[in-house]
Tab-separated table of C-alpha atoms in Angstrom:
chain	number	residue	atom	x	y	z
A	44	UNK	CA	-23.170	-14.569	7.610
A	45	UNK	CA	-25.148	-13.820	4.486
A	46	UNK	CA	-23.507	-11.500	1.993
A	47	UNK	CA	-24.904	-8.563	0.112
A	48	UNK	CA	-27.894	-9.723	-1.901
A	49	UNK	CA	-28.942	-7.996	-5.071
A	50	UNK	CA	-32.113	-8.755	-6.979
A	51	UNK	CA	-32.806	-9.412	-9.694
A	52	UNK	CA	-29.540	-10.769	-11.150
A	53	UNK	CA	-30.511	-10.024	-14.731
A	54	UNK	CA	-32.995	-7.623	-16.230
A	55	UNK	CA	-33.961	-6.668	-19.763
A	56	UNK	CA	-35.900	-3.465	-20.245
A	57	UNK	CA	-37.043	-1.379	-23.177
A	58	UNK	CA	-35.848	2.142	-23.765
A	59	UNK	CA	-38.137	4.613	-21.997
A	60	UNK	CA	-39.209	2.234	-19.260
A	61	UNK	CA	-38.219	2.528	-15.654
A	62	UNK	CA	-36.537	-0.067	-13.439
A	63	UNK	CA	-36.066	-0.688	-9.724
A	64	UNK	CA	-33.152	-2.671	-8.359
A	65	UNK	CA	-32.915	-3.973	-4.835
A	66	UNK	CA	-30.051	-4.476	-2.430
A	67	UNK	CA	-30.110	-6.178	0.965
A	68	UNK	CA	-26.956	-5.388	2.940
A	69	UNK	CA	-25.158	-7.591	5.392
A	70	UNK	CA	-27.027	-7.713	8.657
A	71	UNK	CA	-25.979	-4.783	10.837
A	72	UNK	CA	-24.531	-2.754	7.985
A	73	UNK	CA	-26.117	0.673	7.754
A	74	UNK	CA	-24.264	2.124	4.786
A	75	UNK	CA	-25.276	1.097	1.286
A	76	UNK	CA	-23.607	2.406	-1.843
A	77	UNK	CA	-24.417	1.896	-5.486
A	78	UNK	CA	-21.985	1.754	-8.403
A	79	UNK	CA	-22.420	1.438	-12.149
A	80	UNK	CA	-19.935	-0.725	-14.042
A	81	UNK	CA	-19.597	-0.453	-17.798
A	82	UNK	CA	-16.795	-1.461	-20.180
A	83	UNK	CA	-16.319	2.115	-21.291
A	84	UNK	CA	-16.588	4.072	-18.070
A	85	UNK	CA	-15.488	1.451	-15.558
A	86	UNK	CA	-16.837	1.653	-12.030
A	87	UNK	CA	-18.597	4.871	-11.178
A	88	UNK	CA	-20.166	5.892	-7.908
A	89	UNK	CA	-23.916	6.565	-8.008
A	90	UNK	CA	-24.908	7.337	-4.427
A	91	UNK	CA	-24.552	6.256	-0.824
A	92	UNK	CA	-27.175	5.935	1.876
A	93	UNK	CA	-26.616	5.795	5.574
A	94	UNK	CA	-29.437	5.463	8.076
A	95	UNK	CA	-32.045	6.234	5.387
A	96	UNK	CA	-30.307	9.462	4.318
A	97	UNK	CA	-28.442	10.041	1.098
A	98	UNK	CA	-24.965	10.978	2.227
A	99	UNK	CA	-23.112	11.213	-1.085
A	100	UNK	CA	-24.116	11.443	-4.711
A	101	UNK	CA	-22.121	10.912	-7.875
A	102	UNK	CA	-22.378	12.719	-11.192
A	103	UNK	CA	-25.405	10.993	-12.658
A	104	UNK	CA	-28.572	12.611	-14.027
A	105	UNK	CA	-31.696	12.926	-11.939
A	106	UNK	CA	-33.172	9.883	-13.675
A	107	UNK	CA	-31.101	7.874	-11.233
A	108	UNK	CA	-32.486	7.869	-7.721
A	109	UNK	CA	-32.409	5.720	-4.663
A	110	UNK	CA	-33.682	5.247	-1.191
A	111	UNK	CA	-32.971	3.284	1.924
A	112	UNK	CA	-35.454	1.724	4.277
A	113	UNK	CA	-35.367	1.488	8.050
A	114	UNK	CA	-34.024	-2.085	7.800
A	115	UNK	CA	-31.116	-0.718	5.690
A	116	UNK	CA	-32.321	-2.382	2.493
A	117	UNK	CA	-31.886	-0.076	-0.437
A	118	UNK	CA	-33.439	0.354	-3.829
A	119	UNK	CA	-32.272	2.304	-6.813
A	120	UNK	CA	-34.551	3.460	-9.576
A	121	UNK	CA	-33.761	4.521	-13.100
A	122	UNK	CA	-36.516	6.254	-15.004
A	123	UNK	CA	-36.807	6.809	-18.748
A	124	UNK	CA	-34.192	4.208	-19.527
A	125	UNK	CA	-31.640	4.901	-22.245
A	126	UNK	CA	-29.498	2.425	-24.140
A	127	UNK	CA	-26.459	3.784	-22.347
A	128	UNK	CA	-27.884	2.706	-18.992
A	129	UNK	CA	-27.062	-0.890	-19.863
A	130	UNK	CA	-24.565	-1.881	-17.205
A	131	UNK	CA	-23.794	-3.985	-14.182
A	132	UNK	CA	-25.148	-2.209	-11.110
A	133	UNK	CA	-23.274	-3.051	-7.966
A	134	UNK	CA	-24.321	-2.532	-4.400
A	135	UNK	CA	-21.889	-2.414	-1.513
A	136	UNK	CA	-22.598	-2.322	2.179
A	137	UNK	CA	-20.428	-1.389	5.089
A	138	UNK	CA	-20.650	-1.101	8.821
A	139	UNK	CA	-18.486	1.973	8.874
A	140	UNK	CA	-20.237	5.155	9.887
A	141	UNK	CA	-17.294	7.512	9.571
A	142	UNK	CA	-17.140	7.314	5.836
A	143	UNK	CA	-13.747	6.295	4.495
A	144	UNK	CA	-14.595	3.359	2.280
A	145	UNK	CA	-13.464	0.868	4.881
A	146	UNK	CA	-14.971	-2.531	5.006
A	147	UNK	CA	-17.022	-2.508	1.817
A	148	UNK	CA	-18.652	-5.815	0.840
A	149	UNK	CA	-19.967	-5.936	-2.684
A	150	UNK	CA	-22.913	-7.851	-4.026
A	151	UNK	CA	-22.802	-9.799	-7.286
A	152	UNK	CA	-24.677	-7.112	-9.111
A	153	UNK	CA	-27.708	-6.713	-11.326
A	154	UNK	CA	-27.007	-6.891	-15.045
A	155	UNK	CA	-29.363	-4.439	-16.747
A	156	UNK	CA	-29.765	-4.547	-20.497
A	157	UNK	CA	-31.756	-1.821	-22.192
A	158	UNK	CA	-33.001	-2.638	-25.701
B	308	UNK	CA	-10.859	16.444	-8.185
B	309	UNK	CA	-9.400	13.249	-6.861
B	310	UNK	CA	-8.548	10.554	-9.349
B	311	UNK	CA	-7.122	7.069	-9.408
B	312	UNK	CA	-5.372	5.755	-12.488
B	313	UNK	CA	-4.104	2.369	-13.509
B	314	UNK	CA	-1.446	2.245	-16.188
B	315	UNK	CA	-1.925	-1.242	-17.497
B	316	UNK	CA	-5.256	-2.147	-19.057
B	317	UNK	CA	-4.366	-5.677	-20.089
B	318	UNK	CA	-1.576	-7.864	-18.792
B	319	UNK	CA	-0.756	-11.376	-19.932
B	320	UNK	CA	1.649	-13.479	-17.905
B	321	UNK	CA	2.715	-17.078	-17.732
B	322	UNK	CA	2.298	-19.016	-14.508
B	323	UNK	CA	5.087	-18.407	-11.980
B	324	UNK	CA	5.881	-14.994	-13.458
B	325	UNK	CA	6.028	-12.010	-11.141
B	326	UNK	CA	3.285	-9.413	-11.236
B	327	UNK	CA	3.274	-5.703	-10.677
B	328	UNK	CA	0.211	-3.590	-11.474
B	329	UNK	CA	0.519	0.155	-11.284
B	330	UNK	CA	-1.837	2.504	-9.479
B	331	UNK	CA	-1.499	6.249	-8.989
B	332	UNK	CA	-3.716	8.620	-7.054
B	333	UNK	CA	-3.943	12.361	-7.219
B	334	UNK	CA	-5.048	14.047	-4.050
B	335	UNK	CA	-3.511	15.147	-0.802
B	336	UNK	CA	-4.470	14.827	2.802
B	337	UNK	CA	-5.292	11.503	4.409
B	338	UNK	CA	-4.748	8.696	1.965
B	339	UNK	CA	-6.698	5.466	2.058
B	340	UNK	CA	-6.136	3.010	-0.767
B	341	UNK	CA	-7.573	-0.340	-1.751
B	342	UNK	CA	-7.050	-3.086	-4.281
B	343	UNK	CA	-10.071	-5.115	-5.317
B	344	UNK	CA	-10.239	-8.189	-7.532
B	345	UNK	CA	-13.127	-9.338	-9.693
B	346	UNK	CA	-12.891	-12.950	-10.833
B	347	UNK	CA	-14.915	-13.860	-13.904
B	348	UNK	CA	-18.579	-13.898	-12.980
B	349	UNK	CA	-17.950	-13.061	-9.353
B	350	UNK	CA	-18.349	-10.012	-7.152
B	351	UNK	CA	-15.641	-7.564	-6.249
B	352	UNK	CA	-13.489	-8.770	-3.385
B	353	UNK	CA	-11.068	-6.787	-1.277
B	354	UNK	CA	-7.452	-7.900	-1.735
B	355	UNK	CA	-5.821	-5.427	0.608
B	356	UNK	CA	-6.084	-1.958	2.039
B	357	UNK	CA	-3.807	0.833	3.234
B	358	UNK	CA	-4.861	3.346	5.829
B	359	UNK	CA	-1.659	4.308	7.619
B	360	UNK	CA	1.456	2.794	9.129
B	361	UNK	CA	3.672	0.303	7.352
B	362	UNK	CA	3.646	1.251	3.664
B	363	UNK	CA	4.073	-2.362	2.658
B	364	UNK	CA	0.680	-3.974	2.945
B	365	UNK	CA	0.061	-7.695	2.703
B	366	UNK	CA	-3.255	-8.993	1.533
B	367	UNK	CA	-4.954	-12.233	0.734
B	368	UNK	CA	-3.790	-14.867	-1.752
B	369	UNK	CA	-0.142	-13.774	-1.583
B	370	UNK	CA	-0.698	-10.253	-2.873
B	371	UNK	CA	1.012	-7.209	-1.444
B	372	UNK	CA	1.136	-3.519	-2.273
B	373	UNK	CA	3.535	-0.717	-1.459
B	374	UNK	CA	2.396	2.816	-0.722
B	375	UNK	CA	4.983	5.324	-1.954
B	376	UNK	CA	3.831	8.792	-0.944
B	377	UNK	CA	6.479	10.645	-2.941
B	378	UNK	CA	5.330	8.918	-6.102
B	379	UNK	CA	1.585	8.974	-5.303
B	380	UNK	CA	1.627	5.270	-6.050
B	381	UNK	CA	0.171	2.083	-4.606
B	382	UNK	CA	1.341	-0.728	-6.853
B	383	UNK	CA	0.107	-4.274	-6.470
B	384	UNK	CA	2.605	-7.130	-6.542
B	385	UNK	CA	2.712	-10.878	-6.419
B	386	UNK	CA	5.979	-12.818	-6.726
B	387	UNK	CA	4.530	-15.791	-8.584
B	388	UNK	CA	1.121	-15.743	-10.278
B	389	UNK	CA	-1.138	-18.711	-10.798
B	390	UNK	CA	-3.708	-19.462	-13.470
B	391	UNK	CA	-6.393	-18.821	-10.833
B	392	UNK	CA	-5.242	-15.195	-10.548
B	393	UNK	CA	-6.850	-14.494	-13.914
B	394	UNK	CA	-9.218	-11.655	-13.080
B	395	UNK	CA	-9.704	-7.916	-13.298
B	396	UNK	CA	-7.963	-5.834	-10.679
B	397	UNK	CA	-9.102	-2.416	-9.475
B	398	UNK	CA	-7.317	0.162	-7.444
B	399	UNK	CA	-9.634	2.455	-5.479
B	400	UNK	CA	-9.676	5.223	-2.970
B	401	UNK	CA	-12.280	7.188	-1.058
B	402	UNK	CA	-10.170	10.312	-1.436
B	403	UNK	CA	-11.448	13.090	0.732
B	404	UNK	CA	-15.054	12.493	-0.220
B	405	UNK	CA	-16.249	10.194	2.485
B	406	UNK	CA	-17.676	6.768	1.976
B	407	UNK	CA	-17.560	6.757	-1.797
B	408	UNK	CA	-14.842	5.036	-3.756
B	409	UNK	CA	-13.141	6.357	-6.860
B	410	UNK	CA	-11.920	3.422	-8.932
B	411	UNK	CA	-9.146	3.182	-11.435
B	412	UNK	CA	-10.003	1.883	-14.880
B	413	UNK	CA	-9.064	-1.669	-13.976
B	414	UNK	CA	-6.421	-4.070	-15.258
B	415	UNK	CA	-7.403	-7.352	-16.872
B	416	UNK	CA	-4.868	-9.996	-15.982
B	417	UNK	CA	-4.689	-13.213	-17.918
B	418	UNK	CA	-2.375	-15.927	-16.628
B	419	UNK	CA	-1.481	-18.617	-19.147
B	420	UNK	CA	-1.091	-22.106	-17.699
């Protein structure tokens, strides 16, 4: 079966711009989570969507937002980009509806560079 | 707040050496723990998971981990590492917060051939 697909793989944006990243989960998976990975902060949880509803949110400013569509595909948006937003953004999908982190499959990520 | 910590940030081993990477968690209640591996340029992959039952968990590629409740630990082990085990290893847990994972800071393992 196809894995978790994230597009684009690489992105370069200018400070102040906004960006939208896309994630297509494994077929049948209804939970999609987003993580930010940086050398300094490691892996940090951004938010999780399940059946088009945001179920959990991490400690990120309101510039970071997301949504999930009826086909479970998810997008995350970052507005007014800052240099510190440069990171690898990872998406993970899971079938699990109970919410215990079980069965996550991660995508390869989108590498965002803000200049 | 729940937290997951990994003691070793960088580990260098020679092939055939034994590996043990430390992981500690800090929350009570139901404990679910994971080890993930990220090979250079690849996505995070699940090595093994602990939900309940036998505290000694066996995963893929010869890895295992032992859950020790009294020590709040879930250390990853492998008896004999290979060059191909060079990667970054992450311990993680959803804690009591549902379907979101809290990750440790990661351990970069380099295995010298």
